[in-house]
Amino acid sequence: MARISGVNIPTHKRVPIALTYITGIGQTSAEEICESLKIDASRRVNELSDAEVLAIREHIDATYTVEGDLRREVQMNIKRLMDLGCYRGLRHRRGLPVRGQRTSTNARTRKGPARAIAGKKK
């Protein structure tokens, strides 16, 4: 099992698909990595040599912000917005949708399960 950036990537999947299991690497980035290292996109992870896995690991470390560093950066950006007290920061603080979605109906993912209003009987 190949381990890249602290993630065990699946061995029986094609290389570009397996690389997307790393947080911060999507389909486009994975294809760019394969292209720059001249690894055939149809090859499987278990067909890669140790040198190729090492080359992928070094390329990702040098070029991309992934996994823990990326998560930390995103959390720091959210904390900065909250500390500023800007509109987006307030929405994060209250656990409401941040990007202008409606909350009268929908938005149950951010707001959590619906709660009954006490005292309302009919």
Coordinates of N, CA, C and O in Angstrom, one line a residue:
M1 N 0.8 -1.2 0.0 CA 0.0 0.0 0.0 C 0.9 1.2 0.0 O 1.7 1.4 0.9
A2 N 0.7 2.1 -1.0 CA 1.5 3.3 -1.1 C 1.0 4.4 -0.1 O -0.2 4.6 0.0
R3 N 1.9 5.0 0.5 CA 1.6 6.1 1.5 C 2.2 7.4 1.0 O 3.4 7.5 0.9
I4 N 1.3 8.3 0.7 CA 1.7 9.7 0.2 C 1.1 10.7 1.1 O -0.2 10.7 1.3
S5 N 1.8 11.6 1.6 CA 1.3 12.7 2.5 C 0.5 12.2 3.6 O -0.5 12.8 4.0
G6 N 0.9 11.1 4.2 CA 0.2 10.6 5.4 C -1.1 9.9 5.1 O -1.8 9.6 5.9
V7 N -1.3 9.6 3.8 CA -2.6 8.9 3.4 C -2.2 7.6 2.7 O -1.4 7.6 1.8
N8 N -2.8 6.5 3.1 CA -2.7 5.3 2.4 C -3.6 5.3 1.1 O -4.8 5.3 1.3
I9 N -3.0 5.4 0.0 CA -3.9 5.5 -1.2 C -4.2 4.0 -1.7 O -3.3 3.2 -1.6
P10 N -5.4 3.8 -2.2 CA -5.8 2.5 -2.7 C -4.9 1.9 -3.8 O -4.6 2.7 -4.7
T11 N -4.5 0.7 -3.7 CA -3.6 0.1 -4.6 C -4.1 -0.4 -5.9 O -3.4 -0.5 -6.9
H12 N -5.4 -0.7 -5.9 CA -6.0 -1.3 -7.2 C -6.6 -0.3 -8.1 O -7.2 -0.7 -9.1
K13 N -6.6 1.0 -7.7 CA -7.2 2.0 -8.5 C -6.1 2.6 -9.5 O -5.0 2.5 -9.2
R14 N -6.6 3.3 -10.5 CA -5.7 3.9 -11.4 C -5.0 5.1 -10.7 O -5.6 5.6 -9.7
V15 N -3.8 5.5 -11.1 CA -3.0 6.5 -10.3 C -3.8 7.8 -10.2 O -3.9 8.3 -9.0
P16 N -4.4 8.4 -11.2 CA -5.0 9.7 -11.0 C -6.2 9.6 -10.0 O -6.4 10.5 -9.3
I17 N -6.9 8.5 -10.1 CA -8.1 8.3 -9.2 C -7.6 8.2 -7.7 O -8.1 8.8 -6.8
A18 N -6.5 7.4 -7.5 CA -6.0 7.1 -6.2 C -5.4 8.4 -5.6 O -5.6 8.6 -4.4
L19 N -4.8 9.3 -6.4 CA -4.3 10.5 -5.9 C -5.3 11.5 -5.3 O -5.1 12.3 -4.5
T20 N -6.6 11.3 -5.8 CA -7.6 12.2 -5.3 C -8.1 11.9 -3.9 O -8.8 12.7 -3.3
Y21 N -7.6 10.8 -3.4 CA -7.9 10.4 -2.0 C -7.1 11.3 -1.0 O -7.4 11.4 0.2
I22 N -6.1 12.1 -1.5 CA -5.4 13.0 -0.7 C -6.1 14.4 -0.7 O -6.4 14.9 -1.8
T23 N -6.4 14.9 0.5 CA -7.1 16.2 0.6 C -6.2 17.3 0.0 O -5.1 17.4 0.3
G24 N -6.8 18.0 -0.9 CA -6.2 19.1 -1.6 C -5.7 18.7 -3.0 O -5.2 19.6 -3.8
I25 N -5.9 17.5 -3.4 CA -5.6 17.1 -4.8 C -6.9 16.6 -5.4 O -7.5 15.6 -5.0
G26 N -7.4 17.3 -6.4 CA -8.6 16.9 -7.2 C -8.2 16.2 -8.5 O -7.0 15.8 -8.7
Q27 N -9.2 16.0 -9.3 CA -9.0 15.3 -10.6 C -8.0 16.0 -11.5 O -7.1 15.4 -12.0
T28 N -8.1 17.3 -11.6 CA -7.2 18.1 -12.5 C -5.8 18.0 -12.0 O -4.8 17.8 -12.7
S29 N -5.6 18.2 -10.7 CA -4.3 18.2 -10.1 C -3.6 16.8 -10.2 O -2.4 16.7 -10.5
A30 N -4.4 15.8 -10.0 CA -3.9 14.4 -10.1 C -3.4 14.1 -11.6 O -2.4 13.5 -11.8
E31 N -4.2 14.6 -12.6 CA -3.8 14.4 -13.9 C -2.5 15.2 -14.3 O -1.7 14.7 -15.0
E32 N -2.4 16.4 -13.7 CA -1.2 17.2 -13.9 C 0.0 16.5 -13.3 O 1.1 16.6 -13.9
I33 N -0.2 15.9 -12.2 CA 1.0 15.2 -11.5 C 1.4 14.1 -12.4 O 2.6 13.9 -12.7
C34 N 0.5 13.3 -12.9 CA 0.9 12.2 -13.8 C 1.5 12.6 -15.0 O 2.5 12.0 -15.5
E35 N 1.0 13.7 -15.6 CA 1.6 14.3 -16.8 C 3.0 14.8 -16.6 O 3.9 14.5 -17.4
S36 N 3.2 15.5 -15.5 CA 4.5 16.1 -15.3 C 5.6 15.0 -15.0 O 6.8 15.2 -15.3
L37 N 5.2 13.9 -14.3 CA 6.1 12.9 -14.0 C 6.1 11.8 -15.1 O 6.8 10.8 -14.9
K38 N 5.4 12.0 -16.2 CA 5.3 11.0 -17.3 C 4.9 9.6 -16.8 O 5.5 8.6 -17.2
I39 N 3.9 9.6 -16.0 CA 3.3 8.3 -15.5 C 2.0 8.1 -16.3 O 1.1 9.0 -16.3
D40 N 1.8 7.0 -16.9 CA 0.7 6.7 -17.7 C -0.6 6.6 -16.8 O -0.6 6.0 -15.8
A41 N -1.6 7.4 -17.2 CA -2.8 7.5 -16.4 C -3.6 6.2 -16.3 O -4.4 6.0 -15.4
S42 N -3.3 5.2 -17.2 CA -4.1 3.9 -17.1 C -3.4 2.9 -16.2 O -4.0 1.9 -15.9
R43 N -2.2 3.3 -15.7 CA -1.5 2.3 -14.8 C -2.2 2.3 -13.4 O -2.8 3.3 -13.0
R44 N -2.1 1.2 -12.7 CA -2.6 1.1 -11.4 C -1.5 1.4 -10.3 O -0.3 1.3 -10.7
V45 N -1.9 1.7 -9.1 CA -0.9 2.1 -8.1 C 0.0 0.9 -7.8 O 1.2 1.1 -7.6
N46 N -0.5 -0.3 -7.8 CA 0.3 -1.5 -7.4 C 1.3 -1.8 -8.5 O 2.3 -2.6 -8.3
E47 N 1.2 -1.2 -9.7 CA 2.2 -1.4 -10.8 C 3.3 -0.4 -10.7 O 4.3 -0.5 -11.5
L48 N 3.2 0.6 -9.8 CA 4.3 1.6 -9.7 C 5.5 1.1 -9.0 O 5.3 0.3 -8.0
S49 N 6.7 1.5 -9.4 CA 7.9 1.2 -8.7 C 8.0 2.1 -7.5 O 7.4 3.1 -7.4
D50 N 8.9 1.7 -6.6 CA 9.2 2.5 -5.4 C 9.7 3.9 -5.8 O 9.4 4.9 -5.2
A51 N 10.5 3.9 -6.9 CA 11.1 5.2 -7.3 C 10.0 6.1 -7.8 O 10.1 7.4 -7.6
E52 N 9.0 5.6 -8.5 CA 7.9 6.4 -9.0 C 7.1 6.9 -7.9 O 6.6 8.1 -7.9
V53 N 6.8 6.1 -6.9 CA 6.0 6.6 -5.7 C 6.8 7.7 -5.0 O 6.2 8.7 -4.6
L54 N 8.1 7.5 -4.9 CA 8.9 8.5 -4.2 C 8.9 9.8 -5.1 O 8.8 10.9 -4.5
A55 N 8.9 9.7 -6.4 CA 8.9 10.9 -7.2 C 7.5 11.6 -7.1 O 7.5 12.9 -7.0
I56 N 6.4 10.9 -7.0 CA 5.1 11.5 -6.8 C 5.1 12.2 -5.4 O 4.6 13.3 -5.3
R57 N 5.6 11.5 -4.4 CA 5.6 12.1 -3.1 C 6.4 13.4 -3.0 O 5.9 14.4 -2.5
E58 N 7.6 13.4 -3.6 CA 8.4 14.6 -3.6 C 7.7 15.7 -4.4 O 7.8 16.9 -4.1
H59 N 7.1 15.4 -5.6 CA 6.5 16.4 -6.4 C 5.3 17.0 -5.7 O 5.1 18.3 -5.7
I60 N 4.5 16.2 -5.0 CA 3.4 16.8 -4.2 C 3.9 17.7 -3.1 O 3.3 18.7 -2.8
D61 N 4.9 17.2 -2.3 CA 5.4 18.0 -1.2 C 6.0 19.4 -1.7 O 5.8 20.4 -1.0
A62 N 6.6 19.4 -2.9 CA 7.2 20.6 -3.4 C 6.1 21.5 -4.0 O 6.3 22.8 -4.0
T63 N 5.1 21.0 -4.6 CA 4.2 21.8 -5.4 C 2.8 22.2 -4.7 O 2.3 23.3 -4.9
Y64 N 2.3 21.3 -3.9 CA 0.9 21.4 -3.4 C 0.9 21.5 -1.9 O 1.7 21.0 -1.2
T65 N -0.1 22.3 -1.4 CA -0.5 22.3 0.0 C -1.5 21.2 0.2 O -2.6 21.4 -0.3
V66 N -1.3 20.2 1.0 CA -2.2 19.1 1.2 C -2.4 18.7 2.6 O -1.6 19.1 3.5
E67 N -3.4 17.9 2.9 CA -3.8 17.3 4.1 C -3.7 18.3 5.3 O -4.4 19.3 5.3
G68 N -2.9 18.0 6.3 CA -2.9 18.8 7.6 C -2.6 20.2 7.4 O -3.3 21.1 8.0
D69 N -1.7 20.6 6.5 CA -1.3 22.0 6.3 C -2.5 22.7 5.6 O -2.8 23.9 6.0
L70 N -3.2 22.1 4.7 CA -4.3 22.7 4.0 C -5.5 22.9 5.0 O -6.1 24.0 5.0
R71 N -5.8 21.9 5.8 CA -6.8 22.0 6.8 C -6.5 23.1 7.8 O -7.4 23.9 8.1
R72 N -5.3 23.2 8.2 CA -4.9 24.2 9.2 C -5.1 25.6 8.6 O -5.6 26.6 9.2
E73 N -4.7 25.8 7.3 CA -4.8 27.0 6.6 C -6.2 27.5 6.4 O -6.6 28.6 6.7
V74 N -7.1 26.5 6.1 CA -8.5 26.8 5.9 C -9.1 27.2 7.3 O -9.9 28.2 7.4
Q75 N -8.8 26.5 8.4 CA -9.3 26.9 9.7 C -8.8 28.2 10.1 O -9.6 29.0 10.8
M76 N -7.6 28.6 9.8 CA -7.0 29.9 10.2 C -7.7 31.0 9.4 O -8.0 32.1 10.0
N77 N -8.1 30.7 8.1 CA -8.8 31.7 7.4 C -10.2 31.9 8.0 O -10.7 33.1 8.1
I78 N -10.9 30.9 8.4 CA -12.2 31.0 9.0 C -12.1 31.7 10.3 O -12.9 32.6 10.6
K79 N -11.1 31.4 11.1 CA -10.9 32.1 12.4 C -10.6 33.6 12.2 O -11.1 34.4 13.0
R80 N -9.8 33.9 11.2 CA -9.6 35.3 10.9 C -10.9 36.0 10.6 O -11.1 37.1 11.1
L81 N -11.7 35.4 9.8 CA -13.0 36.1 9.5 C -13.9 36.3 10.7 O -14.5 37.3 10.9
M82 N -13.8 35.3 11.6 CA -14.6 35.4 12.8 C -14.1 36.5 13.7 O -14.8 37.2 14.4
D83 N -12.7 36.6 13.8 CA -12.1 37.6 14.7 C -12.4 39.0 14.1 O -12.5 39.9 14.9
L84 N -12.4 39.1 12.8 CA -12.7 40.4 12.2 C -14.1 40.9 12.5 O -14.4 42.1 12.6
G85 N -15.0 39.9 12.7 CA -16.4 40.3 12.9 C -17.1 40.6 11.6 O -18.2 41.3 11.7
C86 N -16.6 40.3 10.5 CA -17.3 40.6 9.2 C -18.5 39.7 9.1 O -18.7 38.7 9.8
Y87 N -19.3 39.9 8.1 CA -20.5 39.2 7.9 C -20.3 37.7 7.7 O -21.0 36.9 8.4
R88 N -19.3 37.3 6.9 CA -19.0 35.9 6.7 C -18.6 35.3 8.0 O -18.9 34.1 8.3
G89 N -17.8 36.0 8.8 CA -17.3 35.5 10.1 C -18.5 35.3 11.1 O -18.5 34.3 11.8
L90 N -19.5 36.2 11.1 CA -20.6 36.0 11.9 C -21.5 34.8 11.5 O -22.0 34.1 12.4
R91 N -21.6 34.6 10.2 CA -22.3 33.4 9.7 C -21.6 32.1 10.1 O -22.3 31.2 10.5
H92 N -20.3 32.1 10.1 CA -19.6 30.9 10.5 C -19.8 30.7 12.0 O -20.0 29.6 12.5
R93 N -19.7 31.8 12.8 CA -19.9 31.7 14.2 C -21.3 31.2 14.6 O -21.4 30.4 15.6
R94 N -22.3 31.6 13.9 CA -23.7 31.2 14.2 C -24.0 29.8 13.6 O -25.1 29.3 13.8
G95 N -23.1 29.3 12.7 CA -23.4 28.0 12.1 C -24.5 28.1 11.0 O -25.2 27.1 10.8
L96 N -24.5 29.2 10.3 CA -25.5 29.4 9.3 C -24.8 29.4 7.9 O -23.6 29.5 7.9
P97 N -25.5 29.2 6.8 CA -24.9 29.3 5.5 C -24.1 30.6 5.3 O -24.6 31.7 5.6
V98 N -23.0 30.5 4.6 CA -22.1 31.7 4.5 C -22.2 32.4 3.2 O -22.0 33.6 3.1
R99 N -22.6 31.6 2.1 CA -22.6 32.2 0.8 C -23.9 32.6 0.2 O -24.2 32.4 -1.0
G100 N -24.8 33.1 1.0 CA -26.0 33.8 0.5 C -27.1 32.8 0.2 O -28.1 33.3 -0.4
Q101 N -27.1 31.6 0.7 CA -28.2 30.7 0.5 C -29.4 31.1 1.4 O -29.2 31.8 2.4
R102 N -30.6 30.7 1.0 CA -31.8 31.0 1.8 C -31.8 30.1 3.0 O -31.3 29.0 3.0
T103 N -32.4 30.6 4.1 CA -32.5 29.9 5.3 C -33.9 29.7 5.8 O -34.1 29.0 6.8
S104 N -34.9 30.4 5.2 CA -36.3 30.2 5.6 C -36.7 28.8 5.4 O -37.3 28.2 6.4
T105 N -36.4 28.2 4.3 CA -36.6 26.8 4.1 C -35.2 26.3 3.7 O -34.3 27.0 3.5
N106 N -35.0 25.0 3.7 CA -33.7 24.4 3.4 C -32.6 24.7 4.5 O -33.0 25.1 5.6
A107 N -31.4 24.7 4.2 CA -30.3 25.0 5.0 C -30.2 24.0 6.3 O -29.6 24.4 7.3
R108 N -30.8 22.9 6.2 CA -30.9 22.0 7.3 C -29.5 21.4 7.6 O -29.2 21.1 8.8
T109 N -28.6 21.3 6.6 CA -27.3 20.8 6.9 C -26.5 21.7 7.8 O -25.9 21.2 8.8
R110 N -26.6 23.0 7.6 CA -25.8 23.9 8.5 C -26.6 24.1 9.8 O -25.9 24.3 10.9
K111 N -27.9 24.2 9.8 CA -28.7 24.5 11.0 C -28.9 23.4 11.9 O -29.2 23.5 13.1
G112 N -28.8 22.1 11.4 CA -29.0 21.0 12.2 C -30.4 20.5 12.1 O -31.2 21.2 11.4
P113 N -30.8 19.5 12.8 CA -32.2 19.0 12.7 C -33.2 20.0 13.2 O -32.9 20.8 14.1
A114 N -34.4 20.0 12.6 CA -35.4 21.0 13.0 C -35.9 20.8 14.5 O -36.0 19.6 14.9
R115 N -36.1 21.8 15.2 CA -36.5 21.8 16.6 C -37.9 22.3 16.7 O -38.2 23.3 16.1
A116 N -38.7 21.6 17.5 CA -40.1 22.1 17.6 C -40.1 23.3 18.5 O -39.3 23.5 19.4
I117 N -41.0 24.2 18.2 CA -41.2 25.4 19.0 C -42.0 25.1 20.2 O -43.2 24.7 20.1
A118 N -41.5 25.3 21.4 CA -42.2 25.0 22.7 C -43.4 25.9 22.8 O -43.4 27.1 22.6
G119 N -44.6 25.3 23.3 CA -45.8 26.1 23.5 C -46.7 26.2 22.3 O -47.8 26.7 22.5
K120 N -46.3 25.8 21.2 CA -47.1 25.9 20.0 C -47.9 24.6 19.8 O -47.3 23.6 19.5
K121 N -49.2 24.6 20.0 CA -50.0 23.5 19.8 C -51.2 23.9 19.0 O -51.8 25.0 19.2
K122 N -51.7 23.0 18.2 CA -52.9 23.3 17.4 C -53.7 22.1 17.2 O -53.4 21.0 17.1

